Every structure is written in C-alpha cells, then in structure tokens.
Coordinates of C-alpha atoms in Angstrom, one line a residue:
Chain A
X1 CA 110.4 101.1 135.4
X2 CA 111.8 103.2 138.1
X3 CA 114.8 101.0 137.8
X4 CA 115.7 101.9 134.5
X5 CA 114.9 105.5 135.0
X6 CA 117.3 105.7 137.8
X7 CA 120.0 103.7 136.1
X8 CA 119.9 106.1 132.9
X9 CA 120.4 109.2 135.0
X10 CA 122.3 108.8 137.9
X11 CA 123.0 111.7 140.3
X12 CA 121.2 114.4 138.1
X13 CA 119.5 116.1 141.0
X14 CA 119.1 115.2 144.5
X15 CA 115.7 113.5 145.7
X16 CA 113.0 116.1 145.8
X17 CA 114.7 118.2 143.4
X18 CA 117.0 119.8 146.0
X19 CA 120.4 120.8 145.1
X20 CA 123.6 120.6 147.1
X21 CA 124.3 123.6 149.1
X22 CA 127.4 124.4 146.9
X23 CA 128.0 122.6 143.5
X24 CA 130.7 119.9 143.8
X25 CA 130.9 120.0 147.4
X26 CA 128.0 118.4 149.6
X27 CA 127.9 119.3 153.2
X28 CA 126.3 116.6 155.7
X29 CA 124.8 117.2 159.0
X30 CA 126.7 115.0 161.4
X31 CA 123.8 114.1 163.4
X32 CA 121.8 113.1 160.4
X33 CA 124.8 110.9 159.0
X34 CA 124.8 109.0 162.3
X35 CA 121.1 108.6 162.5
X36 CA 121.0 107.4 158.9
X37 CA 123.7 104.9 159.6
X38 CA 121.9 103.5 162.4
X39 CA 118.8 103.4 160.9
X40 CA 120.1 101.7 157.8
X41 CA 122.2 99.3 159.5
X42 CA 119.8 96.5 160.2
X43 CA 118.1 96.2 156.8
X44 CA 121.7 96.6 154.8
X45 CA 123.4 93.8 156.9
X46 CA 120.5 91.4 156.1
X47 CA 120.1 92.5 152.6
X48 CA 123.8 92.5 152.3
X49 CA 124.6 89.1 153.7
X50 CA 121.6 87.2 152.4
X51 CA 120.9 88.9 148.9
X52 CA 123.8 91.2 147.4
X53 CA 126.8 89.3 148.8
X54 CA 125.2 85.9 147.4
X55 CA 125.0 87.9 144.1
X56 CA 128.6 88.2 143.8
X57 CA 129.2 84.7 145.3
X58 CA 127.0 83.3 142.9
X59 CA 129.2 84.9 140.0
X60 CA 132.2 83.0 141.3
X61 CA 130.5 79.7 142.3
X62 CA 129.2 79.5 138.6
X63 CA 132.9 79.3 137.6
X64 CA 133.5 76.3 139.7
X65 CA 132.3 72.6 139.8
X66 CA 131.3 73.1 143.6
X67 CA 129.3 70.2 144.8
X68 CA 127.6 72.1 147.7
X69 CA 129.5 70.4 150.4
X70 CA 133.1 70.3 149.9
X71 CA 135.1 72.8 151.5
X72 CA 137.1 73.2 148.2
X73 CA 135.3 75.0 145.0
X74 CA 137.4 73.7 142.0
X75 CA 137.8 76.6 139.6
X76 CA 136.6 75.4 136.0
X77 CA 136.4 78.9 134.2
X78 CA 133.5 79.2 131.7
X79 CA 133.2 75.1 131.3
X80 CA 129.7 75.5 132.9
X81 CA 128.7 78.0 130.6
X82 CA 130.1 76.3 127.6
X83 CA 128.4 72.9 128.9
X84 CA 125.3 74.5 129.1
X85 CA 125.2 75.3 125.1
X86 CA 126.0 71.6 124.5
X87 CA 123.0 70.2 127.2
X88 CA 120.0 69.2 125.4
X89 CA 118.1 69.2 128.5
X90 CA 119.0 73.2 129.0
X91 CA 117.9 73.8 125.5
X92 CA 114.5 71.9 126.2
X93 CA 114.0 73.8 129.5
X94 CA 114.7 77.3 127.7
X95 CA 112.4 76.2 124.9
X96 CA 109.5 75.4 127.6
X97 CA 110.4 78.5 129.5
X98 CA 110.2 80.7 126.4
X99 CA 107.0 79.3 125.3
X100 CA 105.7 79.2 128.8
X101 CA 106.7 83.2 129.3
X102 CA 105.1 84.2 126.0
X103 CA 102.0 82.4 126.7
X104 CA 101.7 84.0 130.0
X105 CA 102.8 87.3 128.9
X106 CA 100.3 87.8 126.0
X107 CA 97.2 86.3 128.2
X108 CA 98.2 88.3 131.2
X109 CA 97.8 91.5 129.2
X110 CA 94.5 90.4 127.5
X111 CA 92.9 88.8 130.5
X112 CA 93.9 92.0 132.9
X113 CA 92.9 94.2 130.4
X114 CA 89.5 92.9 129.8
X115 CA 88.6 92.5 133.3
X116 CA 89.7 96.0 134.4
X117 CA 88.0 97.5 131.4
X118 CA 84.8 95.8 132.7
X119 CA 85.2 97.0 136.1
X120 CA 86.2 100.3 134.9
X121 CA 82.4 101.6 135.1
X122 CA 79.8 102.9 137.9
X123 CA 78.6 99.2 138.4
X124 CA 77.2 97.6 141.6
X125 CA 79.3 95.1 143.3
X126 CA 82.8 96.2 142.1
X127 CA 84.2 95.4 145.5
X128 CA 82.8 91.9 145.4
X129 CA 83.9 91.2 141.8
X130 CA 87.3 92.5 142.9
X131 CA 87.4 90.4 145.8
X132 CA 86.5 87.3 143.9
X133 CA 89.2 87.9 141.1
X134 CA 91.7 88.5 143.6
X135 CA 91.1 85.0 145.4
X136 CA 93.6 83.2 143.3
X137 CA 96.3 85.8 143.8
X138 CA 96.3 85.2 147.7
X139 CA 96.0 81.4 147.4
X140 CA 99.5 79.9 147.7
X141 CA 101.0 78.4 144.6
X142 CA 101.1 75.0 146.3
X143 CA 97.2 75.1 147.0
X144 CA 96.5 76.1 143.7
X145 CA 98.7 73.6 141.9
X146 CA 97.1 71.0 144.1
X147 CA 93.5 71.9 143.3
X148 CA 94.5 72.2 139.5
X149 CA 96.0 68.8 139.4
X150 CA 92.6 67.3 140.8
X151 CA 90.5 69.1 138.5
X152 CA 92.6 67.9 135.6
X153 CA 92.7 64.4 136.9
X154 CA 91.3 61.9 134.3
X155 CA 88.5 61.6 136.4
X156 CA 88.3 65.2 137.5
X157 CA 86.0 68.1 137.0
X158 CA 87.4 69.3 133.5
X159 CA 86.9 65.8 131.9
X160 CA 83.5 65.4 133.8
X161 CA 82.3 68.5 132.2
X162 CA 83.8 67.4 128.6
X163 CA 82.1 64.0 128.8
X164 CA 78.7 66.0 129.4
X165 CA 79.1 67.3 125.8
X166 CA 80.1 63.8 124.7
X167 CA 83.9 64.6 124.4
X168 CA 86.4 62.1 125.7
X169 CA 88.9 64.2 127.6
X170 CA 92.6 63.6 127.6
X171 CA 94.9 62.9 130.5
X172 CA 96.2 66.4 130.6
X173 CA 99.2 66.3 132.5
X174 CA 100.6 63.2 130.5
X175 CA 101.1 64.9 127.2
X176 CA 104.1 67.6 127.2
X177 CA 102.1 70.3 125.3
X178 CA 98.6 69.8 127.1
X179 CA 100.5 69.9 130.4
X180 CA 102.4 73.2 129.2
X181 CA 99.3 74.9 128.3
X182 CA 97.5 73.7 131.3
X183 CA 100.4 75.2 133.4
X184 CA 100.1 78.4 131.2
X185 CA 96.6 78.8 131.9
X186 CA 97.0 77.9 135.8
X187 CA 99.5 80.7 135.9
X188 CA 97.2 83.3 134.3
X189 CA 94.3 82.1 136.4
X190 CA 96.2 82.7 139.5
X191 CA 97.3 86.2 138.5
X192 CA 94.3 87.6 136.8
X193 CA 93.0 89.5 139.8
X194 CA 96.5 91.1 140.3
X195 CA 97.0 92.3 136.6
X196 CA 93.4 93.8 136.5
X197 CA 94.0 95.7 139.6
X198 CA 97.1 97.3 138.0
X199 CA 95.1 98.1 134.6
X200 CA 92.2 99.5 136.8
X201 CA 94.5 101.8 138.7
X202 CA 95.9 103.0 135.2
X203 CA 92.5 103.2 133.6
X204 CA 91.3 105.4 136.4
X205 CA 94.2 107.7 136.3
X206 CA 93.3 108.4 132.6
X207 CA 92.1 112.0 132.1
X208 CA 88.3 112.1 131.2
X209 CA 88.8 115.3 129.1
X210 CA 90.4 113.3 126.1
X211 CA 87.5 110.8 126.0
X212 CA 85.1 113.9 126.0
X213 CA 87.1 115.5 123.2
X214 CA 86.9 112.2 121.3
X215 CA 83.3 111.7 121.7
X216 CA 82.6 115.5 120.3
X217 CA 84.8 114.5 117.3
X218 CA 82.5 111.6 116.7
X219 CA 84.9 108.5 117.8
X220 CA 83.1 105.3 118.6
X221 CA 83.7 103.3 121.8
X222 CA 85.6 101.0 119.9
X223 CA 87.9 103.4 118.2
X224 CA 88.6 105.0 121.7
X225 CA 89.5 101.9 123.1
X226 CA 91.9 101.3 120.0
X227 CA 93.3 104.5 119.7
X228 CA 93.1 106.2 123.0
X229 CA 92.9 103.9 125.9
X230 CA 95.4 100.9 124.8
X231 CA 98.2 103.5 123.8
X232 CA 97.6 105.5 127.1
X233 CA 98.0 102.5 128.9
X234 CA 101.0 101.2 127.1
X235 CA 103.3 102.1 130.4
X236 CA 101.2 99.8 132.5
X237 CA 101.3 97.2 129.8
X238 CA 105.0 97.3 129.9
X239 CA 105.0 96.8 133.7
X240 CA 102.6 93.9 133.3
X241 CA 104.6 92.2 130.8
X242 CA 107.5 92.6 132.7
X243 CA 105.9 91.1 135.9
X244 CA 104.7 88.2 133.8
X245 CA 108.3 87.7 132.5
X246 CA 110.0 87.5 136.0
X247 CA 107.2 85.6 137.1
X248 CA 107.5 82.8 134.4
X249 CA 111.2 83.1 134.5
X250 CA 111.2 82.4 138.1
X251 CA 108.4 79.8 138.2
X252 CA 109.0 77.0 140.5
X253 CA 106.5 76.2 143.2
X254 CA 103.5 76.0 140.9
X255 CA 105.7 73.8 138.6
X256 CA 107.1 71.7 141.3
X257 CA 103.7 70.7 142.6
X258 CA 101.5 70.7 139.3
X259 CA 103.8 68.5 137.1
X260 CA 107.2 68.1 138.7
X261 CA 108.7 69.3 135.6
X262 CA 107.0 66.4 133.5
X263 CA 105.9 64.4 131.7
X264 CA 109.5 63.7 130.4
X265 CA 110.8 67.6 130.9
X266 CA 107.6 68.8 129.1
X267 CA 107.2 71.3 131.6
X268 CA 110.8 71.6 133.1
X269 CA 111.0 75.3 133.3
X270 CA 114.5 76.8 133.9
X271 CA 113.5 77.3 137.8
X272 CA 112.7 73.6 137.8
X273 CA 115.6 72.7 135.9
X274 CA 118.0 74.7 138.0
X275 CA 116.5 73.3 141.5
X276 CA 117.1 69.8 140.1
X277 CA 120.6 70.4 138.9
X278 CA 121.7 72.0 142.2
X279 CA 119.7 70.3 144.9
X280 CA 118.8 66.8 143.5
X281 CA 121.9 66.2 141.7
X282 CA 124.3 68.3 143.8
X283 CA 125.9 70.4 141.0
X284 CA 125.9 73.8 142.5
X285 CA 128.3 75.3 140.3
X286 CA 126.4 74.5 137.0
X287 CA 123.0 75.2 138.5
X288 CA 124.2 78.6 139.6
X289 CA 125.5 79.1 136.0
X290 CA 121.8 78.2 134.9
X291 CA 120.6 80.8 137.1
X292 CA 123.1 83.5 135.9
X293 CA 121.9 82.7 132.4
X294 CA 118.1 83.2 133.3
X295 CA 119.2 86.6 135.0
X296 CA 120.6 87.7 131.7
X297 CA 117.8 86.5 129.5
X298 CA 115.1 88.3 131.9
X299 CA 117.2 91.5 131.7
X300 CA 117.8 91.4 128.0
X301 CA 114.0 90.8 127.5
X302 CA 113.0 93.6 129.7
X303 CA 115.5 95.9 128.1
X304 CA 113.9 95.0 124.6
X305 CA 110.6 95.6 126.0
X306 CA 111.4 99.0 127.4
X307 CA 113.1 100.0 124.1
X308 CA 109.8 99.0 122.2
X309 CA 107.4 100.5 124.6
X310 CA 109.6 103.8 124.5
X311 CA 109.6 103.7 120.8
X312 CA 105.7 103.7 120.7
X313 CA 105.6 106.4 123.2
X314 CA 107.5 108.7 120.7
X315 CA 105.5 107.6 117.7
X316 CA 102.4 109.3 119.5
Chain B
X1 CA 65.3 98.6 128.2
X2 CA 67.5 101.4 127.4
X3 CA 70.8 100.7 125.6
X4 CA 72.9 102.0 128.8
X5 CA 71.0 99.6 131.1
X6 CA 71.7 96.9 128.4
X7 CA 75.2 97.6 128.5
X8 CA 75.6 97.4 132.3
X9 CA 73.8 94.2 132.3
X10 CA 76.1 92.6 129.5
X11 CA 79.1 93.9 131.6
X12 CA 77.7 92.0 134.7
X13 CA 77.0 88.8 132.6
X14 CA 80.5 88.7 131.4
X15 CA 82.1 89.4 134.9
X16 CA 79.8 86.8 136.5
X17 CA 80.8 84.2 133.8
X18 CA 84.8 85.1 134.8
X19 CA 83.9 85.1 138.3
X20 CA 82.5 81.6 138.1
X21 CA 85.6 80.4 136.4
X22 CA 87.6 81.8 139.1
X23 CA 85.6 80.3 142.0
X24 CA 84.8 77.0 140.8
X25 CA 88.1 75.5 141.5
X26 CA 87.7 76.8 145.2
X27 CA 84.1 75.5 145.6
X28 CA 85.2 72.1 144.1
X29 CA 87.9 71.8 146.9
X30 CA 84.9 72.5 149.6
X31 CA 82.7 70.1 147.9
X32 CA 85.5 67.2 147.6
X33 CA 86.7 67.9 151.2
X34 CA 83.4 66.9 152.4
X35 CA 82.8 63.7 150.4
X36 CA 83.6 59.9 151.1
X37 CA 86.6 58.6 149.1
X38 CA 84.3 56.8 146.7
X39 CA 82.2 59.8 146.1
X40 CA 85.0 61.9 144.9
X41 CA 85.3 59.5 141.9
X42 CA 81.8 59.8 141.0
X43 CA 80.4 63.1 141.8
X44 CA 79.1 65.5 139.4
X45 CA 77.6 68.2 141.7
X46 CA 79.4 71.3 142.3
X47 CA 77.6 72.0 145.5
X48 CA 78.2 69.7 148.7
X49 CA 76.0 66.8 148.5
X50 CA 77.3 65.1 151.8
X51 CA 78.8 66.7 154.9
X52 CA 81.6 64.5 156.1
X53 CA 83.0 67.2 158.3
X54 CA 85.3 64.3 159.9
X55 CA 87.6 64.4 156.7
X56 CA 89.1 67.6 158.4
X57 CA 89.9 66.1 161.5
X58 CA 91.3 62.9 159.5
X59 CA 93.3 64.8 157.3
X60 CA 94.6 66.9 160.3
X61 CA 95.6 63.6 162.2
X62 CA 97.3 62.1 159.3
X63 CA 100.1 64.5 159.0
X64 CA 101.4 66.8 161.7
X65 CA 99.4 69.7 160.3
X66 CA 99.2 71.5 163.9
X67 CA 103.1 71.6 163.8
X68 CA 103.3 72.6 160.3
X69 CA 100.6 75.7 160.8
X70 CA 102.7 76.6 164.2
X71 CA 105.7 76.8 162.4
X72 CA 104.3 78.9 159.5
X73 CA 102.7 81.0 162.1
X74 CA 106.1 81.6 163.8
X75 CA 108.0 82.2 160.8
X76 CA 105.2 84.7 159.3
X77 CA 105.3 86.6 162.7
X78 CA 109.1 86.9 162.6
X79 CA 109.3 87.9 158.8
X80 CA 106.3 90.5 159.5
X81 CA 107.7 92.0 162.6
X82 CA 111.4 92.3 160.6
X83 CA 109.7 93.8 157.7
X84 CA 108.2 96.6 159.6
X85 CA 111.1 97.4 162.0
X86 CA 113.8 97.0 159.5
X87 CA 112.1 98.2 156.4
X88 CA 110.7 101.2 157.9
X89 CA 114.0 102.4 159.6
X90 CA 115.8 102.1 156.4
X91 CA 112.8 103.9 154.3
X92 CA 112.9 106.8 156.7
X93 CA 116.8 107.2 156.1
X94 CA 116.1 107.2 152.2
X95 CA 112.8 109.4 152.5
X96 CA 114.2 112.2 154.9
X97 CA 117.9 112.1 155.9
X98 CA 120.9 113.1 153.9
X99 CA 123.9 111.1 153.6
X100 CA 126.7 110.2 151.4
X101 CA 125.9 108.0 148.4
X102 CA 122.1 107.8 149.2
X103 CA 121.2 107.6 145.6
X104 CA 123.7 105.2 144.5
X105 CA 122.7 103.0 147.4
X106 CA 119.1 103.4 146.6
X107 CA 119.9 102.3 142.7
X108 CA 121.7 99.4 143.9
X109 CA 118.6 98.1 146.0
X110 CA 116.3 98.7 143.2
X111 CA 118.5 96.8 140.9
X112 CA 118.5 94.0 143.4
X113 CA 114.9 93.7 142.9
X114 CA 115.4 92.6 139.2
X115 CA 117.8 89.8 140.3
X116 CA 115.8 86.4 140.5
X117 CA 115.8 84.5 143.7
X118 CA 117.4 81.6 141.9
X119 CA 120.6 83.7 141.6
X120 CA 121.0 84.3 145.2
X121 CA 119.5 81.3 146.6
X122 CA 122.3 78.6 146.2
X123 CA 124.9 80.8 148.0
X124 CA 122.5 81.9 150.5
X125 CA 121.8 78.4 151.2
X126 CA 125.6 77.8 151.6
X127 CA 126.0 80.4 154.1
X128 CA 122.9 79.4 156.1
X129 CA 124.4 75.8 156.4
X130 CA 127.9 77.2 157.2
X131 CA 126.2 78.7 160.2
X132 CA 124.6 75.5 161.1
X133 CA 121.2 77.3 160.9
X134 CA 119.5 74.3 158.8
X135 CA 116.4 73.0 160.3
X136 CA 115.7 76.0 162.8
X137 CA 113.4 79.1 162.9
X138 CA 116.6 81.2 162.5
X139 CA 117.2 80.1 158.9
X140 CA 113.4 80.3 158.1
X141 CA 113.6 84.2 159.6
X142 CA 116.6 85.9 159.6
X143 CA 117.7 85.9 156.1
X144 CA 114.3 87.6 155.2
X145 CA 114.1 90.2 158.0
X146 CA 114.3 93.0 155.5
X147 CA 113.2 93.1 151.9
X148 CA 113.4 95.9 149.2
X149 CA 109.9 96.0 148.3
X150 CA 109.1 97.1 151.7
X151 CA 111.5 99.8 151.9
X152 CA 110.3 101.2 148.6
X153 CA 106.8 101.1 149.7
X154 CA 107.3 103.0 152.7
X155 CA 109.9 105.6 151.5
X156 CA 107.0 106.5 149.2
X157 CA 104.6 106.8 152.0
X158 CA 107.0 108.8 154.3
X159 CA 107.7 111.3 151.6
X160 CA 104.0 112.2 151.3
X161 CA 104.0 113.2 155.1
X162 CA 104.2 116.9 155.5
X163 CA 107.8 118.2 156.5
X164 CA 106.4 120.9 158.5
X165 CA 105.0 118.2 160.9
X166 CA 108.5 117.0 161.4
X167 CA 110.1 120.2 161.7
X168 CA 107.7 121.2 164.4
X169 CA 108.5 118.2 166.4
X170 CA 112.2 119.2 166.0
X171 CA 111.9 122.6 166.8
X172 CA 110.3 121.4 170.3
X173 CA 113.3 119.7 170.9
X174 CA 112.7 116.4 169.5
X175 CA 115.4 114.2 168.2
X176 CA 115.7 112.7 164.9
X177 CA 114.8 109.3 166.1
X178 CA 112.0 110.7 168.4
X179 CA 110.6 112.4 165.2
X180 CA 110.5 109.2 163.6
X181 CA 109.1 107.1 166.5
X182 CA 106.6 109.8 167.7
X183 CA 105.4 111.6 164.2
X184 CA 106.2 109.4 161.4
X185 CA 105.6 106.2 162.5
X186 CA 101.9 106.9 164.0
X187 CA 101.1 108.9 160.9
X188 CA 102.2 105.7 158.4
X189 CA 99.8 103.0 159.8
X190 CA 98.0 102.5 156.7
X191 CA 101.3 102.0 154.8
X192 CA 102.6 99.7 157.7
X193 CA 99.3 97.6 157.5
X194 CA 99.7 97.4 154.0
X195 CA 103.4 96.1 154.2
X196 CA 102.1 93.8 157.1
X197 CA 99.7 92.1 154.9
X198 CA 101.9 91.6 152.0
X199 CA 104.6 90.2 154.3
X200 CA 102.4 87.8 155.8
X201 CA 100.8 86.5 152.6
X202 CA 104.6 86.2 151.4
X203 CA 105.6 84.4 154.4
X204 CA 102.6 82.0 154.4
X205 CA 102.6 81.0 150.8
X206 CA 106.4 80.8 150.5
X207 CA 107.8 77.6 149.4
X208 CA 111.4 77.5 148.0
X209 CA 113.5 78.8 151.0
X210 CA 111.6 76.7 153.7
X211 CA 111.9 73.6 151.4
X212 CA 115.8 74.3 151.0
X213 CA 116.5 74.9 154.6
X214 CA 114.5 72.3 156.5
X215 CA 114.7 68.7 156.3
X216 CA 113.0 67.6 159.5
X217 CA 109.4 67.1 159.5
X218 CA 109.0 69.1 162.8
X219 CA 110.6 72.3 161.2
X220 CA 108.4 72.1 157.7
X221 CA 106.0 74.9 157.2
X222 CA 102.5 74.5 156.0
X223 CA 103.3 74.7 152.3
X224 CA 106.0 72.1 152.7
X225 CA 103.6 69.8 154.6
X226 CA 100.8 70.1 151.9
X227 CA 103.3 68.9 149.2
X228 CA 104.5 65.8 151.4
X229 CA 100.8 65.2 152.1
X230 CA 100.2 64.8 148.5
X231 CA 103.0 62.6 148.1
X232 CA 101.6 60.3 150.7
X233 CA 97.7 60.7 150.3
X234 CA 97.8 61.2 146.3
X235 CA 94.7 59.9 145.4
X236 CA 92.6 60.5 148.8
X237 CA 91.4 63.7 147.1
X238 CA 88.7 64.4 149.9
X239 CA 91.6 64.4 152.6
X240 CA 93.7 66.2 150.4
X241 CA 91.3 68.9 149.5
X242 CA 90.7 69.3 153.4
X243 CA 94.1 69.8 153.9
X244 CA 94.7 72.3 151.1
X245 CA 91.6 74.2 152.3
X246 CA 92.8 74.5 155.9
X247 CA 96.0 75.5 154.5
X248 CA 94.7 78.3 152.4
X249 CA 92.0 79.6 155.1
X250 CA 94.5 81.9 156.7
X251 CA 95.5 83.9 153.5
X252 CA 92.0 84.1 152.3
X253 CA 90.6 85.5 155.9
X254 CA 93.7 88.0 155.9
X255 CA 92.7 89.1 152.3
X256 CA 89.0 89.5 153.1
X257 CA 89.8 91.6 156.2
X258 CA 92.2 93.8 154.9
X259 CA 91.2 93.8 151.1
X260 CA 91.3 97.4 150.9
X261 CA 94.6 97.9 152.2
X262 CA 96.2 95.2 149.9
X263 CA 94.6 96.6 146.7
X264 CA 95.8 100.2 147.7
X265 CA 99.4 98.8 148.2
X266 CA 99.4 97.2 144.7
X267 CA 97.8 100.4 143.2
X268 CA 100.4 102.8 144.5
X269 CA 103.6 100.6 143.9
X270 CA 102.3 99.6 140.6
X271 CA 101.9 103.2 139.5
X272 CA 104.9 104.4 140.8
X273 CA 106.8 101.6 139.1

C-alpha cells in the first residue's frame, strides 16, 4: 500500500514532515551527501545491475525474437504480444492462473481471518499454535510439493483415509481440475500461518473502546464481527489479497515440483509457461513478453482492488 | 460449565483440528522416512511403527546431499551477510541523510518490489551468463547481495532510534559513518536479526535462480538436489521423505529458535504496508 500512497503524492513533504529550508531551493550538506553516496552505492549497484537494468532490458528483449544465445537480437516489434493473443497455450495458462489466483485469494482471506480470530483471545498455548501454523510457511516449496505429491499418490494417505469411509479416491494429479484444486489448497495450506499472523496483528491493533460501545448498544458477537471487525480489517484484507495475487501470479517452485504444469497443461500457471517457453524452448523474446503481460495483469488487478477497498473506506 | 469456559474450549477444539491438518503432512513425512519400501505402500499408521534410521544414511549416500547442503549454506551465508551490510547502509542513508532525489529514489525502489521476478530473471540470467558466472558461487550470491525488502525493514527501524542519541555522538566528534557503526548498528540488533532470519529462509528455500544459473551437480543447492532426487527415486518414498526432511530441518530449526523475531518482522512490515 505504501507503494500506491507514495506514487499518488510525490514530493509533498520531506520524510518526517520536515520542510526544505527555503522553498524551491534545498540546500544539502556536502558531508551528508558524500556519506549518502558511499552508503547507497553498494546496494544501488547490485539492485541496478540485477533488478532495475533487467526491467528495462526485458522491455527491449520482449520486442525481439532472441533465443538466449545469439549475440544478435532480431527486432520483431510487437509480434510477440500479437502472437500471445493467438496462442491457445497462453489462453489456457491465463485461465489456469486466474482460477488459481481467485481460489488462493478467497481461501487465504477466509482461512487467515478464521485462524486469527480464533487466536485473538487470552487462551493458553498461543505461541504453540502460532508456531504450528507457521511450519508450512518456513518449509520450502520444493519440500511441501514433494510431501503433498506423496499424500495425494493413488496409494497415499489421502486416498487411504477416503478408503476408510468406503470411498474410492481418484488419481488426484491426473485430472486437470482436481490437480488445480489440489494446487490451490496446497498454496493456501502453505501460507495460512503467514496470513493469520498478518490478520492477528491488525486485530490486536483495533481499539477496544469501539467494541465496548457496541456491546453497550446491545450488538451481538456476530453483529460486531460483521459490522465492526470485517470492515475495520479491510486495509489488511487488501494487503492479504495483493500478497496472494502476487504469490499466485508468480507461482513457480510449487508447480514445478508438484505437477510440472500437468496433466496436459491443467496446472500450467503463467510462471511455468514462461519458464518452459524461455528456458526449455529457448524463446527468450516470447518468454519475456509473457512476463510483461503478467506484470501488467498484477498491476491492473491490484489497482482495481485498491479502488474497491478505497471506495469501501469512503462508504463507512 | 460456564459459557465462557465453553467458548474457550470450542476455540481450542477448532484450533487443534486445524493444527492436525497442518502437522499431519510433516508427521507422515517422518513416519514414512523410517519405513521399508514395502511398508510405505501398506502403512496406515500416522505414527512410526518401524525405525529404519539407516534410510537417512542411504538417502544421503545415493545423492551428493552433503555437497548440496554445503552449497546452500555457502550461498545463504553470502546472501545474509550481503543483506546485513548493503541493506543497512542504504537504509541508514534513506532514514537519516538528506540528499537530492531521495524521495524519488525510494519510490523507484518500492515500485521495484511490485515487479514479478519473471520480468527480471531472463535479462539477469543473460548478464550472469555473459560474465561467465554460470556454475559458480558468484552467480548464486552476487546478484542477490542487496534487496529492497531489507532496506525498507531497516529504514523503518532506524527511524525509530531517538535522534538525540546520534546528535550526542556527533557533538562528541563522531563522524556520520562513525555514528552509524557505533550508535545505530548496536541499537538495531533486533531488526538486523529479523532481517538475517528472513534472508536465511529466503536463501535456503530459493529455487528458481539457482535452477537457472547452475547446471553442474557440484554446484546444485539443496532444493535443486531434492528435485533431481525426486526424478531418480520417484517411488522410493522412504528415501525421498528422509531426504526431504533433512533438507527442511535447517529452516525449521532457525524458525523455532527465532520465532519471535520472525513474527515481529512480519507484523511490523505488514502493518506498515
């Protein structure tokens, strides 16, 4: 959110509310400027060379048919972007990603909020619960995906449990919709602790006086939840949703190990599609175009979200 | 029983049910890692029934896990050290020093956070390849010596340190950099610890970048080693789980020891954002 706020009003005041000594003309201390230059140089050089220059460079590469090896990068204009619109694999990947992202966003908010609400009380063992729910967060995507592959194996634990109830479990990762569902649940499972901690922080920062007033007015617990807690948490919900969006639009490790994008493209999210295009098929120009489209999608959806949550704020 | 106690009890019941869902995969991983291959196909018990610790030795011998482990540790150490030094220097400049285009520069850094790794990864790979860094620790470490997240985290923390402390040091004749190293850094150990933990977990669990810049098995990190292990021993679940568990232990140990710092970090950056 800071990003948007800063972008909306650039240069209004200096940080910390300090104003320049003379309007229009700022005077800088030589020693400070020199120190700043020395202090900033290492980080800015690394970030400049390996993050910011690549962003610009990517824009240029996406307009070429570069194969990643040749010294020449043949310029093809917007051909890669036009080709995207006609590529059924891209549309499949986009559909998969949108469904995946929608599922991850909704379930992240619901699960994170539920766990946080349960933990937001003077109960024993808070630290233990928090620790347990956090385990999947610190586990690597690779390890998580391997374990879940095993759990969902036809001879694995999930089907074993289903068999106890007399249900013949399916081969989860061989059906495209089941595989996508499993991937969604795996992602949510992995991040539930993270989202819960975010919501818990927001919950604990809410003023008690409002709830006391609501109780005095006779509002029930459910009413307080619906009309007070949920609206008051909307800034955090926005943050959780944006996080979930970025996670799902950037998803790669989990998918790579869990399903490799299969069965038959059923879980080929944009990250996987880009990796395959660029690094397996050697189409770096086309791959970069995919990455750029992903970037604009994330920015676009975030902006829409921002508007919606901003509007909500004004309604109150 | 009073309704209040009943409520607490219900809370615990739901939380425990949730915890079981979270923990079962880990428990199952542990149980399986101790079974014979035949048992992995017939087992129904969540808790270990047999104790074949030799599976761990077998898993480690069947792939160069020690090498993977060492590579990951070296990479993680380099990245953590880089973040601590580079990020804190830059963060101090943003928190305390006045220089031209400060605000614009910080905004650009923030905007960089929104850009998916995928946009930068192809050109960054091309640069590293051109420099001849493929299959080296340099490729694994140098491009990630600094990160925006750390700069933001530390800048926020530095801004909370009372300015008077620094001014006192300056009056006593301490230079800007002297103030930073002798006053600000010692006061910031909690924030630096938080950053170190985040950076370690990031490095240890990182996958895409090492996948791109290493081809040689000798340079693979633990996460890459695990995936190639899956490829080769896809159905030997007991060895696979033993390998996966040993690869996961460092993150879990770090997490258990530094849980507070980690959660605090998420809470502060989350709130601020």
